[in-house]
mmCIF file of C-alpha atoms in Angstrom:
data_model
loop_
_atom_site.group_PDB
_atom_site.id
_atom_site.type_symbol
_atom_site.label_atom_id
_atom_site.label_comp_id
_atom_site.label_asym_id
_atom_site.label_seq_id
_atom_site.Cartn_x
_atom_site.Cartn_y
_atom_site.Cartn_z
ATOM 1 C CA UNK L 1067 177.878 89.328 73.540
ATOM 2 C CA UNK L 1068 174.809 89.436 71.349
ATOM 3 C CA UNK L 1069 176.616 87.436 68.872
ATOM 4 C CA UNK L 1070 176.405 84.256 71.030
ATOM 5 C CA UNK L 1071 172.604 84.080 71.222
ATOM 6 C CA UNK L 1072 172.215 81.431 68.515
ATOM 7 C CA UNK L 1073 175.120 79.106 69.687
ATOM 8 C CA UNK L 1074 172.759 76.644 71.277
ATOM 9 C CA UNK L 1075 175.327 73.806 71.559
ATOM 10 C CA UNK L 1076 177.837 75.984 73.331
ATOM 11 C CA UNK L 1077 179.038 74.430 76.721
ATOM 12 C CA UNK L 1078 181.937 76.712 77.573
ATOM 13 C CA UNK L 1079 182.124 80.437 77.156
ATOM 14 C CA UNK L 1080 185.260 82.272 78.030
ATOM 15 C CA UNK L 1081 184.979 86.117 77.505
ATOM 16 C CA UNK L 1082 187.670 87.257 79.922
ATOM 17 C CA UNK L 1083 189.650 90.477 79.621
ATOM 18 C CA UNK L 1084 187.356 92.371 77.385
ATOM 19 C CA UNK L 1085 185.442 95.638 78.107
ATOM 20 C CA UNK L 1086 182.061 94.154 78.722
ATOM 21 C CA UNK L 1087 180.006 96.432 80.995
ATOM 22 C CA UNK L 1088 176.452 95.134 80.901
ATOM 23 C CA UNK L 1089 174.976 91.621 80.705
ATOM 24 C CA UNK L 1090 171.384 91.340 79.434
ATOM 25 C CA UNK L 1091 169.273 88.157 79.617
ATOM 26 C CA UNK L 1092 168.774 88.075 75.917
ATOM 27 C CA UNK L 1093 172.552 86.901 75.658
ATOM 28 C CA UNK L 1094 171.851 83.774 77.443
ATOM 29 C CA UNK L 1095 168.237 82.971 76.769
ATOM 30 C CA UNK L 1096 168.720 80.022 74.534
ATOM 31 C CA UNK L 1097 172.179 78.736 75.701
ATOM 32 C CA UNK L 1098 170.758 75.928 77.977
ATOM 33 C CA UNK L 1099 173.913 73.685 77.453
ATOM 34 C CA UNK L 1100 176.305 76.276 78.895
ATOM 35 C CA UNK L 1101 178.182 74.688 81.781
ATOM 36 C CA UNK L 1102 181.049 76.993 82.265
ATOM 37 C CA UNK L 1103 180.877 80.800 81.862
ATOM 38 C CA UNK L 1104 183.831 83.075 82.480
ATOM 39 C CA UNK L 1105 183.367 86.806 82.198
ATOM 40 C CA UNK L 1106 186.209 87.647 84.519
ATOM 41 C CA UNK L 1107 188.247 90.770 84.270
ATOM 42 C CA UNK L 1108 185.849 92.972 82.441
ATOM 43 C CA UNK L 1109 184.060 96.127 83.465
ATOM 44 C CA UNK L 1110 180.641 94.582 84.317
ATOM 45 C CA UNK L 1111 178.687 96.747 86.622
ATOM 46 C CA UNK L 1112 175.203 95.594 85.655
ATOM 47 C CA UNK L 1113 173.639 92.139 85.074
ATOM 48 C CA UNK L 1114 169.990 92.156 84.083
ATOM 49 C CA UNK L 1115 167.863 90.098 86.446
ATOM 50 C CA UNK L 1116 167.221 86.472 85.176
ATOM 51 C CA UNK L 1117 170.181 86.664 82.780
ATOM 52 C CA UNK L 1118 171.299 83.278 83.798
ATOM 53 C CA UNK L 1119 167.892 81.840 84.612
ATOM 54 C CA UNK L 1120 167.723 79.388 81.677
ATOM 55 C CA UNK L 1121 171.187 78.003 82.150
ATOM 56 C CA UNK L 1122 170.062 74.694 83.690
ATOM 57 C CA UNK L 1123 173.454 72.981 82.939
ATOM 58 C CA UNK L 1124 175.511 75.662 84.529
ATOM 59 C CA UNK L 1125 178.408 74.418 86.890
ATOM 60 C CA UNK L 1126 180.608 77.373 87.067
ATOM 61 C CA UNK L 1127 180.026 81.117 86.845
ATOM 62 C CA UNK L 1128 183.150 83.238 87.071
ATOM 63 C CA UNK L 1129 182.649 87.071 87.449
ATOM 64 C CA UNK L 1130 186.057 87.740 89.074
ATOM 65 C CA UNK L 1131 187.485 91.149 88.658
ATOM 66 C CA UNK L 1132 184.447 93.276 87.571
ATOM 67 C CA UNK L 1133 182.705 96.292 88.953
ATOM 68 C CA UNK L 1134 179.736 94.558 90.528
ATOM 69 C CA UNK L 1135 178.398 96.390 93.732
ATOM 70 C CA UNK L 1136 175.235 94.311 94.200
ATOM 71 C CA UNK L 1137 174.530 90.675 93.714
ATOM 72 C CA UNK L 1138 170.827 90.943 93.631
ATOM 73 C CA UNK L 1139 171.034 90.531 89.893
ATOM 74 C CA UNK L 1140 172.521 87.117 90.270
ATOM 75 C CA UNK L 1141 170.138 85.606 92.562
ATOM 76 C CA UNK L 1142 167.977 83.768 90.020
ATOM 77 C CA UNK L 1143 170.706 81.248 89.328
ATOM 78 C CA UNK L 1144 169.383 77.961 90.523
ATOM 79 C CA UNK L 1145 171.882 75.574 89.027
ATOM 80 C CA UNK L 1146 175.546 76.839 89.360
ATOM 81 C CA UNK L 1147 177.671 74.923 91.839
ATOM 82 C CA UNK L 1148 180.544 77.527 91.962
ATOM 83 C CA UNK L 1149 180.023 81.342 91.869
ATOM 84 C CA UNK L 1150 183.125 83.465 91.767
ATOM 85 C CA UNK L 1151 182.673 87.093 92.711
ATOM 86 C CA UNK L 1152 186.198 87.754 93.958
ATOM 87 C CA UNK L 1153 187.641 91.184 93.261
ATOM 88 C CA UNK L 1154 184.431 93.210 92.922
ATOM 89 C CA UNK L 1155 183.006 96.200 94.886
ATOM 90 C CA UNK L 1156 180.264 94.347 96.750
ATOM 91 C CA UNK L 1157 179.718 96.064 100.085
ATOM 92 C CA UNK L 1158 177.059 93.991 101.741
ATOM 93 C CA UNK L 1159 175.458 90.583 101.784
ATOM 94 C CA UNK L 1160 171.755 91.153 102.361
ATOM 95 C CA UNK L 1161 170.213 88.822 100.049
ATOM 96 C CA UNK L 1162 168.157 86.504 102.205
ATOM 97 C CA UNK L 1163 165.071 88.677 101.994
ATOM 98 C CA UNK L 1164 165.144 88.589 98.089
ATOM 99 C CA UNK L 1165 165.390 84.865 97.502
ATOM 100 C CA UNK L 1166 161.701 84.023 97.785
ATOM 101 C CA UNK L 1167 162.301 80.784 99.559
ATOM 102 C CA UNK L 1168 163.961 79.188 96.609
ATOM 103 C CA UNK L 1169 167.081 77.299 97.579
ATOM 104 C CA UNK L 1170 170.215 77.879 95.628
ATOM 105 C CA UNK L 1171 172.496 74.943 94.532
ATOM 106 C CA UNK L 1172 175.757 76.759 95.159
ATOM 107 C CA UNK L 1173 178.354 74.653 96.732
ATOM 108 C CA UNK L 1174 181.290 77.093 96.570
ATOM 109 C CA UNK L 1175 180.899 80.839 97.029
ATOM 110 C CA UNK L 1176 183.938 83.086 96.389
ATOM 111 C CA UNK L 1177 183.795 86.581 97.569
ATOM 112 C CA UNK L 1178 187.363 87.485 98.289
ATOM 113 C CA UNK L 1179 188.651 91.146 97.897
ATOM 114 C CA UNK L 1180 185.400 92.999 98.023
ATOM 115 C CA UNK L 1181 184.208 95.761 100.355
ATOM 116 C CA UNK L 1182 181.845 93.651 102.424
ATOM 117 C CA UNK L 1183 181.091 95.278 105.853
ATOM 118 C CA UNK L 1184 178.030 93.533 106.840
ATOM 119 C CA UNK L 1185 176.095 90.224 106.280
ATOM 120 C CA UNK L 1186 172.410 90.172 107.016
ATOM 121 C CA UNK L 1187 171.421 87.299 109.394
ATOM 122 C CA UNK L 1188 169.157 85.709 106.792
ATOM 123 C CA UNK L 1189 171.751 85.800 103.942
ATOM 124 C CA UNK L 1190 172.576 82.055 104.051
ATOM 125 C CA UNK L 1191 168.974 80.749 104.621
ATOM 126 C CA UNK L 1192 168.706 79.593 101.063
ATOM 127 C CA UNK L 1193 172.037 78.210 100.529
ATOM 128 C CA UNK L 1194 171.612 74.716 102.132
ATOM 129 C CA UNK L 1195 174.354 73.113 99.876
ATOM 130 C CA UNK L 1196 177.116 75.627 100.437
ATOM 131 C CA UNK L 1197 180.291 73.692 101.322
ATOM 132 C CA UNK L 1198 182.872 76.373 100.922
ATOM 133 C CA UNK L 1199 182.586 80.088 101.755
ATOM 134 C CA UNK L 1200 185.436 82.498 101.129
ATOM 135 C CA UNK L 1201 185.162 86.112 102.515
ATOM 136 C CA UNK L 1202 188.884 86.729 102.788
ATOM 137 C CA UNK L 1203 190.018 90.357 102.549
ATOM 138 C CA UNK L 1204 186.833 92.299 103.076
ATOM 139 C CA UNK L 1205 185.838 94.788 105.925
ATOM 140 C CA UNK L 1206 183.892 92.549 108.205
ATOM 141 C CA UNK L 1207 184.273 93.606 111.914
ATOM 142 C CA UNK L 1208 181.527 91.493 113.569
ATOM 143 C CA UNK L 1209 179.231 88.509 112.957
ATOM 144 C CA UNK L 1210 175.967 87.906 114.485
ATOM 145 C CA UNK L 1211 175.998 84.853 116.764
ATOM 146 C CA UNK L 1212 173.301 83.158 114.503
ATOM 147 C CA UNK L 1213 174.885 84.065 110.995
ATOM 148 C CA UNK L 1214 175.953 80.521 110.280
ATOM 149 C CA UNK L 1215 172.888 78.627 111.690
ATOM 150 C CA UNK L 1216 171.565 77.829 108.236
ATOM 151 C CA UNK L 1217 175.003 76.406 106.977
ATOM 152 C CA UNK L 1218 175.244 73.663 109.610
ATOM 153 C CA UNK L 1219 174.865 70.619 107.414
ATOM 154 C CA UNK L 1220 177.317 71.132 104.557
ATOM 155 C CA UNK L 1221 179.747 73.987 105.178
ATOM 156 C CA UNK L 1222 183.222 72.556 105.694
ATOM 157 C CA UNK L 1223 185.533 75.417 104.573
ATOM 158 C CA UNK L 1224 185.203 78.978 105.873
ATOM 159 C CA UNK L 1225 187.834 81.690 105.115
ATOM 160 C CA UNK L 1226 187.568 84.923 107.085
ATOM 161 C CA UNK L 1227 191.209 85.924 106.755
ATOM 162 C CA UNK L 1228 192.232 89.677 106.440
ATOM 163 C CA UNK L 1229 189.106 91.230 107.706
ATOM 164 C CA UNK L 1230 188.660 93.692 110.682
ATOM 165 C CA UNK L 1231 187.380 91.241 113.430
ATOM 166 C CA UNK L 1232 188.600 92.165 116.876
ATOM 167 C CA UNK L 1233 186.113 90.235 118.841
ATOM 168 C CA UNK L 1234 184.119 87.137 117.822
ATOM 169 C CA UNK L 1235 181.089 86.305 119.978
ATOM 170 C CA UNK L 1236 180.948 83.053 121.758
ATOM 171 C CA UNK L 1237 179.168 80.346 119.974
ATOM 172 C CA UNK L 1238 179.305 82.085 116.565
ATOM 173 C CA UNK L 1239 180.586 78.843 115.006
ATOM 174 C CA UNK L 1240 178.534 76.461 117.049
ATOM 175 C CA UNK L 1241 176.203 75.620 114.226
ATOM 176 C CA UNK L 1242 179.010 74.571 111.932
ATOM 177 C CA UNK L 1243 178.885 70.769 112.664
ATOM 178 C CA UNK L 1244 181.016 69.750 109.655
ATOM 179 C CA UNK L 1245 183.632 72.400 109.483
ATOM 180 C CA UNK L 1246 187.156 71.066 109.128
ATOM 181 C CA UNK L 1247 188.818 74.263 107.891
ATOM 182 C CA UNK L 1248 188.379 77.644 109.571
ATOM 183 C CA UNK L 1249 190.750 80.356 108.570
ATOM 184 C CA UNK L 1250 190.777 83.692 110.491
ATOM 185 C CA UNK L 1251 194.408 84.864 110.018
ATOM 186 C CA UNK L 1252 195.454 88.523 109.880
ATOM 187 C CA UNK L 1253 192.424 90.174 111.732
ATOM 188 C CA UNK L 1254 192.729 92.694 114.584
#
């Protein structure tokens, strides 16, 4: 992607179905007008920290169908509204400790078809604008009773279909004041 570094007027980048493996911050350093970035269906397993930091116009970042195992590398995205991480190899959500009290603007977080087995209780602390969370088809078997306490104001859609839940604690969803769609089909 080094060939795009000087395309400062670029607003949409579609680089799907290539063999990209690594993303470096140099690629996006000057592309402040980018609104939509689709890097789906590549082989990406590494994203250099701060790669998307300067993308102040970013609305949608699509990383569907790559080989990402950690999302720490994506945490310095302050502006995107939609982050699509479906069909990767992410196995845990333990990001609350890394965010340094910097709220993220995400309104939609897509994480279907990963290998997520656990979610740290502080993961959603810095996502005050999250409206839609999709964790369908992972390997979640339990949720801490307080896991959604920081999503109470905005979250309206939660998808937990096709996980491994057999028991959900009472009051797990009590903080979700504005939830209007909760989907938990095909669990144990």
